[in-house]
């Protein structure tokens, strides 16, 4: 039996960020969510523009639905035009933030050191990072998977002892492409990640590791059955509330 907490996490990216779209989105939620489960957490990460509205709406539906942010600036305050600080999201009652997402690594050139600064700042404020790692197709084809993940984990978690974080393995080639990693790849890689975590001073068995990359309601059942998969970080399929809630129910049934 798996004892780690399971997560069903939506990443809206730059979608559904208006008031009307967001309230429409949450309409089916009250019918679907089991009220008294502690072994699975559902977290929805909308754009900043509607984050307060999302917290208000979901707190009325069910306290087990949490709202996450998609990004954070690692500095406390200052001249960082366009950025959002940890104090600001704390004020919005946010307890989860995605870090290290491959889109932020590739488009906004975030490196492992900067991601480490974000992870440290979040954990020291008691906010859980949803820390994403994963290899590109090129790194996979050059047999650099372990090297890449070890670097992302070692630098990304440098000077961190708090294990309140959530990890998401998201092979870059599977994100938004419709190409889900195979059961064998996911099983091998999640095990590899747990071993690396043990090597760098964490208890690899205790940290929830999610899979992300083209998860949908058709493949979720097979993926959640894998021993080391503790839930999903979902992009495209999370934009349709019913589709996302179907995936939530698949995870719940697996517990
Ligand atoms: P996807 O995105 O589900 O659309 O592949 C996952 C992610 O970017 O976290």
Coordinates of C-alpha atoms and ligand atoms in Angstrom, one line a residue:
X1 CA 0.0 0.0 0.0
X2 CA 1.2 3.5 -0.9
X3 CA 1.2 5.8 2.1
X4 CA 2.4 9.1 0.6
X5 CA -0.1 11.8 0.0
X6 CA -1.6 11.8 -3.6
X7 CA -2.0 15.0 -5.5
X8 CA -4.1 16.1 -8.4
X9 CA -2.7 19.4 -9.6
X10 CA -3.9 21.7 -12.3
X11 CA -1.6 24.1 -14.1
X12 CA -3.7 26.5 -16.1
X13 CA -0.6 28.3 -17.5
X14 CA -1.8 31.5 -19.3
X15 CA -5.4 30.3 -19.6
X16 CA -8.7 30.9 -17.8
X17 CA -7.4 34.1 -16.2
X18 CA -10.6 36.1 -16.3
X19 CA -13.3 36.3 -13.7
X20 CA -16.1 34.9 -15.8
X21 CA -14.0 31.9 -17.1
X22 CA -12.9 31.1 -13.6
X23 CA -16.3 31.1 -12.0
X24 CA -17.6 28.9 -14.9
X25 CA -14.7 26.5 -14.3
X26 CA -15.5 25.8 -10.7
X27 CA -19.2 25.2 -11.2
X28 CA -18.9 21.4 -11.5
X29 CA -16.6 21.1 -8.5
X30 CA -19.0 20.7 -5.6
X31 CA -20.6 17.6 -7.1
X32 CA -17.3 15.8 -7.5
X33 CA -15.1 16.4 -4.6
X34 CA -15.2 14.1 -1.6
X35 CA -15.5 16.2 1.5
X36 CA -13.5 14.2 4.0
X37 CA -10.4 12.8 2.4
X38 CA -6.9 13.7 3.7
X39 CA -5.0 11.2 1.6
X40 CA -5.5 13.2 -1.7
X41 CA -5.0 16.9 -2.3
X42 CA -6.4 18.8 -5.2
X43 CA -4.6 22.0 -6.1
X44 CA -5.6 24.4 -8.9
X45 CA -3.0 26.9 -10.2
X46 CA -4.7 29.7 -12.1
X47 CA -3.0 32.9 -13.4
X48 CA -2.3 35.6 -10.7
X49 CA -5.1 37.8 -12.0
X50 CA -7.8 35.5 -10.6
X51 CA -5.9 34.0 -7.7
X52 CA -7.9 35.8 -5.0
X53 CA -11.2 34.9 -6.7
X54 CA -10.1 31.3 -6.9
X55 CA -9.3 31.2 -3.2
X56 CA -12.7 32.8 -2.4
X57 CA -14.7 30.4 -4.7
X58 CA -13.0 27.2 -3.6
X59 CA -13.1 28.0 0.1
X60 CA -16.9 28.0 -0.3
X61 CA -17.0 24.8 -2.3
X62 CA -14.6 22.6 -0.2
X63 CA -11.7 23.3 2.1
X64 CA -9.8 20.4 0.5
X65 CA -9.4 22.3 -2.8
X66 CA -6.2 24.4 -2.6
X67 CA -5.0 27.1 -4.8
X68 CA -1.4 27.3 -6.0
X69 CA 0.6 29.9 -7.8
X70 CA 2.5 29.2 -11.1
X71 CA 5.6 31.3 -10.2
X72 CA 7.2 33.5 -7.6
X73 CA 10.1 35.9 -7.4
X74 CA 12.8 34.8 -5.0
X75 CA 13.5 38.3 -3.7
X76 CA 11.7 39.8 -0.8
X77 CA 10.8 43.1 -2.4
X78 CA 12.3 45.8 -4.6
X79 CA 12.8 46.9 -8.2
X80 CA 11.6 43.8 -10.1
X81 CA 9.0 45.1 -12.6
X82 CA 6.2 42.7 -13.2
X83 CA 7.2 40.3 -10.5
X84 CA 5.2 38.9 -7.5
X85 CA 6.8 38.3 -4.0
X86 CA 6.2 35.6 -1.4
X87 CA 4.6 38.1 1.0
X88 CA 2.1 39.0 -1.7
X89 CA 1.0 35.5 -2.3
X90 CA 0.9 34.7 1.4
X91 CA -1.5 37.6 1.7
X92 CA -3.7 35.7 -0.8
X93 CA -3.6 32.6 1.4
X94 CA -1.5 30.6 -1.1
X95 CA 0.4 27.5 0.2
X96 CA 1.8 26.0 -3.0
X97 CA 3.9 27.4 -5.8
X98 CA 5.2 25.6 -9.0
X99 CA 8.9 26.0 -9.4
X100 CA 11.3 24.7 -12.1
X101 CA 8.6 24.2 -14.7
X102 CA 10.3 23.5 -18.1
X103 CA 8.5 26.5 -19.7
X104 CA 10.2 28.8 -17.2
X105 CA 13.5 27.0 -17.7
X106 CA 13.4 27.2 -21.5
X107 CA 11.5 30.4 -22.2
X108 CA 12.5 32.6 -19.2
X109 CA 16.0 31.0 -18.9
X110 CA 15.6 30.1 -15.2
X111 CA 18.5 28.0 -14.1
X112 CA 18.9 25.5 -11.3
X113 CA 20.5 28.1 -9.0
X114 CA 17.6 30.5 -9.4
X115 CA 15.2 27.7 -8.9
X116 CA 17.0 26.8 -5.7
X117 CA 16.6 30.4 -4.5
X118 CA 12.9 30.1 -5.1
X119 CA 12.6 26.7 -3.4
X120 CA 14.5 28.0 -0.3
X121 CA 12.5 31.2 -0.1
X122 CA 9.3 29.3 -0.3
X123 CA 10.2 26.7 2.3
X124 CA 11.5 29.2 4.7
X125 CA 8.0 30.8 4.5
X126 CA 6.3 27.4 5.0
X127 CA 5.0 27.3 1.4
X128 CA 5.4 24.0 -0.5
X129 CA 7.2 24.2 -3.8
X130 CA 5.8 21.9 -6.5
X131 CA 9.3 21.4 -7.8
X132 CA 9.4 20.2 -11.5
X133 CA 12.3 18.4 -13.0
X134 CA 12.7 16.5 -16.3
X135 CA 15.0 15.9 -19.2
X136 CA 14.7 17.1 -22.8
X137 CA 14.5 14.8 -25.7
X138 CA 18.1 15.6 -26.6
X139 CA 19.3 14.8 -23.1
X140 CA 17.4 11.5 -23.2
X141 CA 18.9 10.6 -26.6
X142 CA 22.4 11.3 -25.3
X143 CA 21.9 9.2 -22.3
X144 CA 22.0 12.2 -19.9
X145 CA 18.8 11.5 -18.0
X146 CA 20.4 10.7 -14.7
X147 CA 23.0 13.4 -15.0
X148 CA 20.3 16.0 -15.8
X149 CA 18.0 14.9 -13.0
X150 CA 20.8 14.7 -10.4
X151 CA 21.9 18.2 -11.3
X152 CA 18.4 19.6 -11.1
X153 CA 17.8 18.0 -7.7
X154 CA 21.3 18.6 -6.2
X155 CA 21.4 22.3 -7.1
X156 CA 17.6 22.9 -6.8
X157 CA 17.5 21.5 -3.3
X158 CA 20.9 22.8 -2.1
X159 CA 20.8 24.0 1.5
X160 CA 17.3 22.7 2.0
X161 CA 16.5 20.2 4.7
X162 CA 12.8 20.8 4.9
X163 CA 11.1 18.0 3.0
X164 CA 7.7 19.7 2.7
X165 CA 8.1 19.9 -1.0
X166 CA 6.3 18.1 -3.8
X167 CA 8.2 16.8 -6.7
X168 CA 6.9 16.5 -10.3
X169 CA 8.8 14.5 -12.9
X170 CA 7.9 16.1 -16.2
X171 CA 9.9 14.8 -19.2
X172 CA 10.0 17.9 -21.4
X173 CA 9.2 16.0 -24.5
X174 CA 5.9 14.8 -23.0
X175 CA 4.6 18.2 -22.0
X176 CA 1.8 19.4 -24.2
X177 CA 2.8 17.0 -26.9
X178 CA 0.3 14.2 -26.4
X179 CA 3.2 11.8 -26.0
X180 CA 3.0 10.4 -22.5
X181 CA 6.1 8.6 -21.2
X182 CA 5.7 4.8 -21.0
X183 CA 5.0 3.0 -17.8
X184 CA 8.6 1.6 -17.9
X185 CA 10.2 5.1 -18.3
X186 CA 8.1 6.5 -15.5
X187 CA 8.8 3.6 -13.2
X188 CA 12.5 3.6 -13.8
X189 CA 12.8 7.4 -13.5
X190 CA 10.7 7.8 -10.4
X191 CA 12.9 5.1 -8.7
X192 CA 16.0 6.9 -10.0
X193 CA 14.7 10.2 -8.4
X194 CA 14.0 8.5 -5.1
X195 CA 17.6 7.1 -5.1
X196 CA 19.0 10.6 -5.9
X197 CA 16.9 12.1 -3.1
X198 CA 18.4 9.5 -0.7
X199 CA 21.9 10.4 -1.9
X200 CA 21.4 14.1 -1.2
X201 CA 20.1 13.7 2.3
X202 CA 16.3 13.3 1.9
X203 CA 14.2 10.3 2.5
X204 CA 13.2 9.4 -1.0
X205 CA 10.4 7.2 0.1
X206 CA 8.6 10.0 2.0
X207 CA 8.4 12.6 -0.8
X208 CA 5.4 12.5 -3.1
X209 CA 6.6 12.4 -6.8
X210 CA 4.0 13.3 -9.4
X211 CA 4.2 12.6 -13.1
X212 CA 3.4 15.3 -15.6
X213 CA 3.3 15.3 -19.4
X214 CA 0.1 14.7 -21.4
X215 CA -1.8 13.1 -18.6
X216 CA -5.5 12.8 -19.4
X217 CA -8.5 10.7 -18.2
X218 CA -7.7 7.9 -20.7
X219 CA -4.2 7.3 -19.4
X220 CA -4.5 8.3 -15.8
X221 CA -5.7 4.9 -14.5
X222 CA -2.7 3.0 -15.8
X223 CA -0.3 5.7 -14.7
X224 CA -1.6 6.0 -11.1
X225 CA -1.3 2.3 -10.8
X226 CA 2.5 2.6 -11.0
X227 CA 4.0 2.1 -7.6
X228 CA 6.1 5.2 -7.4
X229 CA 3.6 7.6 -9.0
X230 CA 1.9 9.8 -6.3
X231 CA -0.4 11.8 -8.6
X232 CA -0.2 14.2 -11.5
X233 CA 0.6 17.7 -12.6
X234 CA -1.8 18.4 -15.4
X235 CA -1.7 21.2 -18.0
X236 CA -3.9 20.8 -21.1
X237 CA -6.4 18.3 -19.6
X238 CA -6.9 20.5 -16.5
X239 CA -8.5 23.3 -18.6
X240 CA -11.7 21.4 -18.8
X241 CA -13.1 21.1 -15.3
X242 CA -15.0 17.9 -15.9
X243 CA -11.9 16.3 -17.5
X244 CA -9.7 17.4 -14.6
X245 CA -12.3 16.1 -12.0
X246 CA -12.4 12.7 -13.8
X247 CA -8.7 12.4 -13.3
X248 CA -9.1 13.4 -9.7
X249 CA -11.7 10.6 -9.3
X250 CA -9.3 8.1 -10.9
X251 CA -6.6 9.0 -8.4
X252 CA -9.1 8.8 -5.5
X253 CA -10.3 5.3 -6.6
X254 CA -6.7 4.1 -6.7
X255 CA -6.2 4.8 -3.0
Ligands
LIG1 P1 0.4 18.9 -20.2 O1 1.3 19.9 -19.3 O2 -0.5 18.1 -19.2 O3 -0.4 19.8 -21.1 O4 1.4 18.0 -20.9 C1 1.9 19.5 -18.1 C2 2.6 20.6 -17.5 O5 3.1 21.5 -18.2 O6 2.8 20.7 -16.3

